Tab-separated table of C-alpha atoms in Angstrom:
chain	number	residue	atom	x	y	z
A	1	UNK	CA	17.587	-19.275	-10.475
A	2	UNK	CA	16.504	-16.170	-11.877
A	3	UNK	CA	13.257	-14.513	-11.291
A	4	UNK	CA	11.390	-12.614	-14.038
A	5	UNK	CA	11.877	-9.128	-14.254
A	6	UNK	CA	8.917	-7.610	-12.279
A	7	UNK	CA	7.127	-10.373	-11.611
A	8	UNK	CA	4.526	-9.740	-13.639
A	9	UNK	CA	0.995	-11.429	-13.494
A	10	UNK	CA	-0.703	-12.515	-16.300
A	11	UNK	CA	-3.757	-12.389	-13.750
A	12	UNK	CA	-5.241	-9.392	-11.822
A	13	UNK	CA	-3.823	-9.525	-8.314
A	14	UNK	CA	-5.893	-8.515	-5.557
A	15	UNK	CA	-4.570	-7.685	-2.166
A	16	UNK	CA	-4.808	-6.514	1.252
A	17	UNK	CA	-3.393	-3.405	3.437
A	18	UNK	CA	-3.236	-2.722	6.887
A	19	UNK	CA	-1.844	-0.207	8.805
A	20	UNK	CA	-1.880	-1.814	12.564
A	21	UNK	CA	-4.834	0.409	13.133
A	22	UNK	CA	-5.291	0.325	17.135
A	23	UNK	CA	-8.766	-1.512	17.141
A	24	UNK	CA	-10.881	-1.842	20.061
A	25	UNK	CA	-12.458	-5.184	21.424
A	26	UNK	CA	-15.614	-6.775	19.785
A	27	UNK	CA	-17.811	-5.268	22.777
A	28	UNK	CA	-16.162	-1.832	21.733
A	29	UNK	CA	-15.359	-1.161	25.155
A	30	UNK	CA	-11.378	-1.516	25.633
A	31	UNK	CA	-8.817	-0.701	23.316
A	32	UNK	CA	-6.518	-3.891	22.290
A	33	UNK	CA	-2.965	-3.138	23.376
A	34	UNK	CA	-0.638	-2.648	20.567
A	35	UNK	CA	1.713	-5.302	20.971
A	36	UNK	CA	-1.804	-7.518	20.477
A	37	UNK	CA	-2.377	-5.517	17.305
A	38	UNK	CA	0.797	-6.698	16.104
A	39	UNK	CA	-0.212	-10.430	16.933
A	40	UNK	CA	-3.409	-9.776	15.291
A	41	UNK	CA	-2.144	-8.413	12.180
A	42	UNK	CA	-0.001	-11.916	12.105
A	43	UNK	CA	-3.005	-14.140	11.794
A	44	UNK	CA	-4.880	-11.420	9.807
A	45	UNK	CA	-2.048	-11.870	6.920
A	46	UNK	CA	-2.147	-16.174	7.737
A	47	UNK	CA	-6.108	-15.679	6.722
A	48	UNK	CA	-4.987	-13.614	4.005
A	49	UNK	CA	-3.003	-16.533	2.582
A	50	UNK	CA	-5.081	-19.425	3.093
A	51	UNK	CA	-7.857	-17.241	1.362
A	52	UNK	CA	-6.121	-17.024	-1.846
A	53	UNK	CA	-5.681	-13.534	-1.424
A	54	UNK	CA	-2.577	-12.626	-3.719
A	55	UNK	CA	-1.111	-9.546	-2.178
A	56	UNK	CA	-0.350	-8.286	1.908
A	57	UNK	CA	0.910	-4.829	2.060
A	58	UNK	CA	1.971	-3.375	5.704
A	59	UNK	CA	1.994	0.342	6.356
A	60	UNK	CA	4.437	2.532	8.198
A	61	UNK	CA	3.404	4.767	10.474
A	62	UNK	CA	4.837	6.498	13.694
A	63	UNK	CA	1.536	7.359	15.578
A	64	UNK	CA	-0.167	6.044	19.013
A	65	UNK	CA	-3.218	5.178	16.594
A	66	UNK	CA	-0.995	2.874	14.541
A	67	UNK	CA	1.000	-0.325	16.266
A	68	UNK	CA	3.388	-0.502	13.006
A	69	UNK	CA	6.597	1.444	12.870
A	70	UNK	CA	8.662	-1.441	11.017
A	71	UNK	CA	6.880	-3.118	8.120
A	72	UNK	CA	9.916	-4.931	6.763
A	73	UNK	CA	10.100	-6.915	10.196
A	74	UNK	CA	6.397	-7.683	10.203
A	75	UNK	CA	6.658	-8.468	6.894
A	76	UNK	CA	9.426	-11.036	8.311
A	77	UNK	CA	7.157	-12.743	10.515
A	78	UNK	CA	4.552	-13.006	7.704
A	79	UNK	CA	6.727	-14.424	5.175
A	80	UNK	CA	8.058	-17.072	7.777
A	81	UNK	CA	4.222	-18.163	8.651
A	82	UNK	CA	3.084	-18.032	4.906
A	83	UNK	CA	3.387	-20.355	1.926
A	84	UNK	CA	2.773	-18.430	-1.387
A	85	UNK	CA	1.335	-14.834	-0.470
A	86	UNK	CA	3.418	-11.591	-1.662
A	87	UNK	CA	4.882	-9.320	1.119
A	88	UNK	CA	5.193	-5.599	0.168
A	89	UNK	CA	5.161	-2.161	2.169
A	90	UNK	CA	1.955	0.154	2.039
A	91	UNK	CA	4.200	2.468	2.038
A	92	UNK	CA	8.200	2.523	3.114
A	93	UNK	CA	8.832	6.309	4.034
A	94	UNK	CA	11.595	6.591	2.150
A	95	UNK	CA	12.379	10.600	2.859
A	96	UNK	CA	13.125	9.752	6.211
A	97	UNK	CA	14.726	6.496	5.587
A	98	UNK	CA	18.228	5.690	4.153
A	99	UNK	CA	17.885	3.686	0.726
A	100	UNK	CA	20.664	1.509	1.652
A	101	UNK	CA	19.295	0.112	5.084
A	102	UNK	CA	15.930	-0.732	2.863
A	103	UNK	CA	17.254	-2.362	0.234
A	104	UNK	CA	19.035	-4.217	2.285
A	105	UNK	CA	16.029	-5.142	4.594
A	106	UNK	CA	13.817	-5.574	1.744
A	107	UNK	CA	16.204	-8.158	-0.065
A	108	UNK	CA	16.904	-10.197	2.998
A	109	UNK	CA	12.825	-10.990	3.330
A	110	UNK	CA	13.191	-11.791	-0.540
A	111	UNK	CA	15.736	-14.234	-0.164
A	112	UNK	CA	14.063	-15.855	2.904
A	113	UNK	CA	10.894	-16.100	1.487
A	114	UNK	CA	12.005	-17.262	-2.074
A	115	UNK	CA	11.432	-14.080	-4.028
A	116	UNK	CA	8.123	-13.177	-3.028
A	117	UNK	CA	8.983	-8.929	-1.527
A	118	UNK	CA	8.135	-5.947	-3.058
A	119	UNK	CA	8.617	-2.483	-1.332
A	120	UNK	CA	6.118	0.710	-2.181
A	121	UNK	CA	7.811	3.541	-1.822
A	122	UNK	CA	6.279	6.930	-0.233
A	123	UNK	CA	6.534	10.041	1.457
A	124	UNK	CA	3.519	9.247	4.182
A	125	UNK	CA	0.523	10.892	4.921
A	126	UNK	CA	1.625	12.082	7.878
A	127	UNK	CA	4.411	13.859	8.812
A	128	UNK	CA	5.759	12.154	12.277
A	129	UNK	CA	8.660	10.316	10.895
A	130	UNK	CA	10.408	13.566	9.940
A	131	UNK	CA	11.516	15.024	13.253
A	132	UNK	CA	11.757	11.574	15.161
A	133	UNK	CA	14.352	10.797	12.284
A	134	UNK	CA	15.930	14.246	12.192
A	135	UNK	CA	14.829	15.349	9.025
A	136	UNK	CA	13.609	18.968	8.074
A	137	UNK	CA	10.346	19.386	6.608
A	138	UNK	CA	11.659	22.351	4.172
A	139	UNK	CA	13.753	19.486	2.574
A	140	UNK	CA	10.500	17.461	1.814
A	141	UNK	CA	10.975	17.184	-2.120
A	142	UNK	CA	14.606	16.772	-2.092
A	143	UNK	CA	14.827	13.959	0.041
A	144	UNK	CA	12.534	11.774	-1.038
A	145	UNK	CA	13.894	12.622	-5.286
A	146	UNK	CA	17.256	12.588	-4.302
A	147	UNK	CA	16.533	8.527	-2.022
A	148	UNK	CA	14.240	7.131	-4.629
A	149	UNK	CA	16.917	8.381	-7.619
A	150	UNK	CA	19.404	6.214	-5.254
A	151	UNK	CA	17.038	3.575	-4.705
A	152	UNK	CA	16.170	2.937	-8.011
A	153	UNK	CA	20.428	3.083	-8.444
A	154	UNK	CA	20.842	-0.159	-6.018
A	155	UNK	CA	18.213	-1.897	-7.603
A	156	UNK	CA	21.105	-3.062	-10.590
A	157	UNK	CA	22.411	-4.930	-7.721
A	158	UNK	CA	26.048	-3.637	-9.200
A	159	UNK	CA	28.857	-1.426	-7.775
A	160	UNK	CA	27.383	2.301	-7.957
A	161	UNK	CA	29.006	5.276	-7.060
A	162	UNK	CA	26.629	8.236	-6.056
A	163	UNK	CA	26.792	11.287	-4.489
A	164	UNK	CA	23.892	13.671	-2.969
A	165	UNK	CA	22.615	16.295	-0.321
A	166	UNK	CA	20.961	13.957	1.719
A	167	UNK	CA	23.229	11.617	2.821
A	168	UNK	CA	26.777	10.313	2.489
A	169	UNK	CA	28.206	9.589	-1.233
A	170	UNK	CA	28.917	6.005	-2.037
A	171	UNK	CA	32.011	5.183	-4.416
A	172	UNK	CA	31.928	1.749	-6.465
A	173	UNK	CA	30.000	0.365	-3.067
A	174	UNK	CA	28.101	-2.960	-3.587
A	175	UNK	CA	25.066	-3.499	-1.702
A	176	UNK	CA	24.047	-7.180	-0.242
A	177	UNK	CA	22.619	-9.051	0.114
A	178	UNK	CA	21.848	-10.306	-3.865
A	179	UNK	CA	18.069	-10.594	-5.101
A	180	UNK	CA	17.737	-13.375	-7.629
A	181	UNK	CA	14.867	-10.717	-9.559
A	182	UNK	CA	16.708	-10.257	-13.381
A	183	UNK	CA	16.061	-5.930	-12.626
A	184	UNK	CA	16.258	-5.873	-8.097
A	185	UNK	CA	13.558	-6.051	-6.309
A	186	UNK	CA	10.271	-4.951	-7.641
A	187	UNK	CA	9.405	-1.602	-6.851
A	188	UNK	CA	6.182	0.725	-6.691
A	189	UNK	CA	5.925	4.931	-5.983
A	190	UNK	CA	2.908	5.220	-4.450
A	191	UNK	CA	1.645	9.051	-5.117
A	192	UNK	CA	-2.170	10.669	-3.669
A	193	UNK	CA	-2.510	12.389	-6.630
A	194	UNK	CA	0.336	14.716	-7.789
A	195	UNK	CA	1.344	14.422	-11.482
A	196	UNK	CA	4.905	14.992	-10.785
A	197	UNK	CA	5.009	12.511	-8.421
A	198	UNK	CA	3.567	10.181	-11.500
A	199	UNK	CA	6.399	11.168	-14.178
A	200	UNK	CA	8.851	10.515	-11.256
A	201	UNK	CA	7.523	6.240	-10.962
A	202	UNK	CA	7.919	6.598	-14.754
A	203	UNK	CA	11.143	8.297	-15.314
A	204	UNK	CA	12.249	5.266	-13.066
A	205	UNK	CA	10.660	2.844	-14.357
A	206	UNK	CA	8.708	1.646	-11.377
A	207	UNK	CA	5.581	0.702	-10.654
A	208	UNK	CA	2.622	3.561	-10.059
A	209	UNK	CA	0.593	2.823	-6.554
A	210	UNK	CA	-2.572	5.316	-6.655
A	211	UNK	CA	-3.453	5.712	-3.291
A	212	UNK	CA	-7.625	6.614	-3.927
A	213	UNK	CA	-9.041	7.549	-0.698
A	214	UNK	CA	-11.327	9.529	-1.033
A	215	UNK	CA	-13.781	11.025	-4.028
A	216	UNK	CA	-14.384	8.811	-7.358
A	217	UNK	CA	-11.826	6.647	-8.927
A	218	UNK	CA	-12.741	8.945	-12.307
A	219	UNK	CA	-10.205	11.456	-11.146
A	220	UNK	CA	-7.457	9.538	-11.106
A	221	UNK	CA	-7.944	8.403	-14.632
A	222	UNK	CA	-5.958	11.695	-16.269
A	223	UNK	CA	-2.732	10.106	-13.629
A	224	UNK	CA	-2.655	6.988	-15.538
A	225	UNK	CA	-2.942	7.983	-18.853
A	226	UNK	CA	-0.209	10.387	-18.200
A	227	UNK	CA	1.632	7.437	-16.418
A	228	UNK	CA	1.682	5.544	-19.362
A	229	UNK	CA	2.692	8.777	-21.779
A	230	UNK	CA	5.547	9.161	-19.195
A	231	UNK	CA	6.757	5.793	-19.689
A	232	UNK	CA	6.715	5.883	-23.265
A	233	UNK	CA	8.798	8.962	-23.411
A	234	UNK	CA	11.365	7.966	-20.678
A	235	UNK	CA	11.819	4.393	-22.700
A	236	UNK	CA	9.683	2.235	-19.971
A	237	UNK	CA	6.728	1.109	-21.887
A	238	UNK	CA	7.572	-2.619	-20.758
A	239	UNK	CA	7.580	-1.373	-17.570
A	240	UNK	CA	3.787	-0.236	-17.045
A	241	UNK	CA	2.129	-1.387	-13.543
A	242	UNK	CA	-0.599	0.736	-11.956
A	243	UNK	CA	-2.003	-0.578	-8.427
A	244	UNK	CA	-5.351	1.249	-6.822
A	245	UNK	CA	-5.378	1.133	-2.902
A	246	UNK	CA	-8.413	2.375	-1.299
A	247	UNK	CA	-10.386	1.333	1.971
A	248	UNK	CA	-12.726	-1.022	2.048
A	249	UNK	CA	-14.484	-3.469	3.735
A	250	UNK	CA	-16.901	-7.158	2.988
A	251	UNK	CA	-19.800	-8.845	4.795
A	252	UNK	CA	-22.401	-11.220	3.761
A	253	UNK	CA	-24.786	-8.612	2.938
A	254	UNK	CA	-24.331	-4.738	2.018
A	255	UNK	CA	-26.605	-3.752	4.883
A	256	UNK	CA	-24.524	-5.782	7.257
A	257	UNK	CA	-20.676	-4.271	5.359
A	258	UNK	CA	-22.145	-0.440	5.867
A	259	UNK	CA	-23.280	-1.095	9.614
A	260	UNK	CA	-20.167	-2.641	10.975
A	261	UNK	CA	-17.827	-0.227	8.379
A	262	UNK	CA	-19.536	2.981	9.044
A	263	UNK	CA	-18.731	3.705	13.172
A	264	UNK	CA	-14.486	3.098	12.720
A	265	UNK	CA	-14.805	4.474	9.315
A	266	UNK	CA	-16.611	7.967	10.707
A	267	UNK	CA	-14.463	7.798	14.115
A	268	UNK	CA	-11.291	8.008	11.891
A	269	UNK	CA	-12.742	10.790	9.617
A	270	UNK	CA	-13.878	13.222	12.409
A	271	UNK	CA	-9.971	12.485	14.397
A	272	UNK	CA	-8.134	13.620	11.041
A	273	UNK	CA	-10.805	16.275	10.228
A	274	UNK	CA	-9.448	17.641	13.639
A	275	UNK	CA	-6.077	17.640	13.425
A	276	UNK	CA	-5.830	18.741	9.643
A	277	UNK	CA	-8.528	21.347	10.432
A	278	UNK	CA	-11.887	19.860	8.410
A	279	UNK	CA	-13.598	20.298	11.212
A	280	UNK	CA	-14.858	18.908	14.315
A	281	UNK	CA	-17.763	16.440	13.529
A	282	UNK	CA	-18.309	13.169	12.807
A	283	UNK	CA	-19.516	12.858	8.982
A	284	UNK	CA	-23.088	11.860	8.650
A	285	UNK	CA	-24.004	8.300	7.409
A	286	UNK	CA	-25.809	9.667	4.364
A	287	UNK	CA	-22.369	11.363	3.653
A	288	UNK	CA	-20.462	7.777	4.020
A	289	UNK	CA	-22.934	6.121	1.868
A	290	UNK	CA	-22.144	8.592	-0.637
A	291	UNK	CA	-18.469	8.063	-1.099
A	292	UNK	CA	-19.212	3.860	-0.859
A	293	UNK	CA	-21.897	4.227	-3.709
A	294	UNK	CA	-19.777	6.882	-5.876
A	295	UNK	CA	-16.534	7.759	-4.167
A	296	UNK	CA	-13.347	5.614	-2.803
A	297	UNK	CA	-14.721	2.980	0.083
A	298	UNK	CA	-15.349	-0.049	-1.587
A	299	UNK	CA	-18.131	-1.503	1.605
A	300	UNK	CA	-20.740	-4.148	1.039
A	301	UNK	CA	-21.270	-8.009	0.010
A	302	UNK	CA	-18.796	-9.622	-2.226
A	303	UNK	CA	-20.757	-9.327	-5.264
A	304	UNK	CA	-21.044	-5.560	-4.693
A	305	UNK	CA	-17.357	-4.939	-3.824
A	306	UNK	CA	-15.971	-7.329	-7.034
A	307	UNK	CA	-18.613	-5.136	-9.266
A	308	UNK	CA	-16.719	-1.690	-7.825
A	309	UNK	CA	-13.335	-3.059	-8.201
A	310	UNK	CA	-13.684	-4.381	-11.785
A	311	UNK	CA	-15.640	-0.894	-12.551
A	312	UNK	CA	-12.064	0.762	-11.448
A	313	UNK	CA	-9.892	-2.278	-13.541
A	314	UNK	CA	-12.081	-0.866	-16.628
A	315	UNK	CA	-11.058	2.786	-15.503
A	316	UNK	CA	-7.610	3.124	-14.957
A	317	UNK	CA	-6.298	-0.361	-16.382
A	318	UNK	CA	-4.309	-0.997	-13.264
A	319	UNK	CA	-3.197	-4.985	-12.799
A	320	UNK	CA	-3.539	-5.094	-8.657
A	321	UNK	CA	-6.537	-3.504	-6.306
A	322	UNK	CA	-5.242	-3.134	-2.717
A	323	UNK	CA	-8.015	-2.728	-0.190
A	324	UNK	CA	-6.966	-1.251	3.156
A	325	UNK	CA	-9.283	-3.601	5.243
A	326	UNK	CA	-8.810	-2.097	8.736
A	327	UNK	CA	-9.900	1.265	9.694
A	328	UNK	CA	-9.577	2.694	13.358
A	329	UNK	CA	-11.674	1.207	15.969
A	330	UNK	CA	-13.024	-2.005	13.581
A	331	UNK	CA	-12.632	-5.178	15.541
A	332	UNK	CA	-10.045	-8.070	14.644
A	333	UNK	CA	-13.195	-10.310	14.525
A	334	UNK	CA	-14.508	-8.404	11.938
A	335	UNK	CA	-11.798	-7.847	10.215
A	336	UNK	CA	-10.946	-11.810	9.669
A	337	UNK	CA	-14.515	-12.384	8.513
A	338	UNK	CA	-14.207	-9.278	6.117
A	339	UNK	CA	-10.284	-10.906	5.282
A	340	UNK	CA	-11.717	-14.335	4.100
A	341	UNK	CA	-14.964	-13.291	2.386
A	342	UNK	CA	-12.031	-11.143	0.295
A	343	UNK	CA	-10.099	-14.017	-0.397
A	344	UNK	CA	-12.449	-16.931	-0.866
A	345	UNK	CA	-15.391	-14.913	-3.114
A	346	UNK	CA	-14.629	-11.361	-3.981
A	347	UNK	CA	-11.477	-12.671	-5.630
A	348	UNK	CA	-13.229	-15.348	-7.228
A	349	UNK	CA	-15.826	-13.292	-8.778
A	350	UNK	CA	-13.613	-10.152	-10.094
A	351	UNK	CA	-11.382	-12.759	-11.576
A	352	UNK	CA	-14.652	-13.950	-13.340
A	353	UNK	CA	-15.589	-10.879	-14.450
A	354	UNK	CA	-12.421	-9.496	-15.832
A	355	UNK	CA	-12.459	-13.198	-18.184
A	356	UNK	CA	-15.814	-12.675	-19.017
A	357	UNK	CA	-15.384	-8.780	-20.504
């Protein structure tokens, strides 16, 4: 059996992100111990795919704030308790990774779970995975160009032989195991906003992951029109695929979305603010309700977060929305609720949307 090149959807896929933020308990009073996270984000991703939701990414991060350090193995666990959802990374940190040892990974969950893993590519927000792995910060650019050029190498699934400055050559070495995908195993760059970074997906021919997180979608509009003129030139116009992740969150209502949302969402804003130097506050709520009504937090009912994604669809023309449904302290309760709502009527209603324009 062969599976089709990309795996492309004739529908718009929506999906879901999570990061194993350490929550705290519904009462707000404890934090949940991270091997519980783990366990959460397991039945999280089982809600995910009884909802209908089409897509579960899993993030990579090497922080106490964070339980997940390995997606591909929770990604393993998902597959094996799922039926028909897709299982990608959000992102792999592929600088201080080897390209190899993920492929490999990768593949294995694709052939267990009947073709349905994707990885997303990435050099990380944050910077912790570089001298836990032994890597140098002054190489930042080289590794990751010189491990996705290598990456996108093994995904012909033939013998390659390759040699860099970032790891050991490889002469006529065959990598296994085998994907049954016609091209390897479909594969996004996810970039925060650097134009290089966007020529790079295209020169590969991969997928484009626009990581929007903060300010309006509008200025990321330029990035995928020069996406698509990057493809063209490089011979990959077959190949386009833009994906939008950005946090969000759903209720029943939009008062009830921006009063459970806001706390976590400010709580994580003022911790970063502090350690990348924004300052030392908490933002204000009128300053949260600004970037849900006209930035990148896509927080309220269904109806209001369907209108805001299919308002970005019209904008950019990507094919998948990825909301990043936890953020810091929000509770797994809330997070379930805000995971099926997703699923069983925001999906339903963008879907509608998109048909009807």
């Amino acid at each position: 059996m062969t599976i089709s090149t990309e795996r492309h959807s004739d529908q718009f896929e929506l999906g879901l992100h999570t990061f194993g933020d350490v929550t705290k308990t519904l009462d707000g009073e404890q934090d949940v111990p991270q091997p519980q996270v783990l366990r959460n984000v397991l039945a999280e991703a089982k809600m995910a795919d009884a909802s209908g939701v089409d897509v579960i990414g899993i993030g990579e991060h090497h922080r106490p704030d964070y339980a997940i350090s390995a997606p591909d193995v929770v990604l393993s666990a998902i597959g094996a308790a799922t039926e028909r959802i897709k299982l990608t990374s959000a992102v792999t940190v592929l600088s201080s990774d080897d390209p190899v040892r993920v492929y490999q990974r990768f593949a294995t969950i694709d052939g267990l779970t009947g073709g349905r893993a994707e990885v997303s590519l990435g050099r990380g927000s944050f910077i912790e995975s570089y001298p836990l792995f032994g890597y140098d910060l002054s190489d930042y650019e080289q590794l990751f160009e010189e491990k996705v050029e290598l990456f996108t190498r093994l995904r012909s699934e033939a013998a390659i032989s390759w040699q860099g400055n970032t790891r050991g050559s490889l002469k006529n070495q065959e990598i296994y195991p085998k994907t049954e995908h016609e091209h390897g195993l479909p594969t996004w760059i996810a970039v925060g906003g650097t134009p290089n970074s966007v020529v790079r997906a295209a020169r590969h021919g991969l997928g484009l992951e626009l990581a929007i997180i903060g300010g309006a979608p509008e200025r990321f509009r330029p990035l995928a029109q020069l996406y698509q003129k990057a493809l063209d030139e490089f011979g990959h116009s077959g190949n386009r695929r833009i994906a939008v992740h950005s946090h969000g969150f759903v209720a029943p209502t939009d008062e009830e979305a921006l009063d459970i949302f806001y706390p976590s969402w400010a709580e994580s804003m003022a911790k970063l603010g502090r350690e990348r130097g924004w300052g030392n506050g908490h933002p204000s709520r009128a300053q949260f309700e600004q970037e849900v009504h006209q930035g990148a937090l896509y927080v309220g009912s269904p109806e209001t977060v369907a209108k805001k994604i299919v308002r970005t669809q019209k904008l950019l023309g990507n094919s998948r929305f990825g909301m990043k449904y936890g953020n810091a302290s929000l509770a797994h309760e809330h997070m379930m609720s805000a995971i099926e709502l997703y699923g069983s009527q925001v999906k339903p209603l963008v879907l509608d949307m998109l048909s009807d324009s």
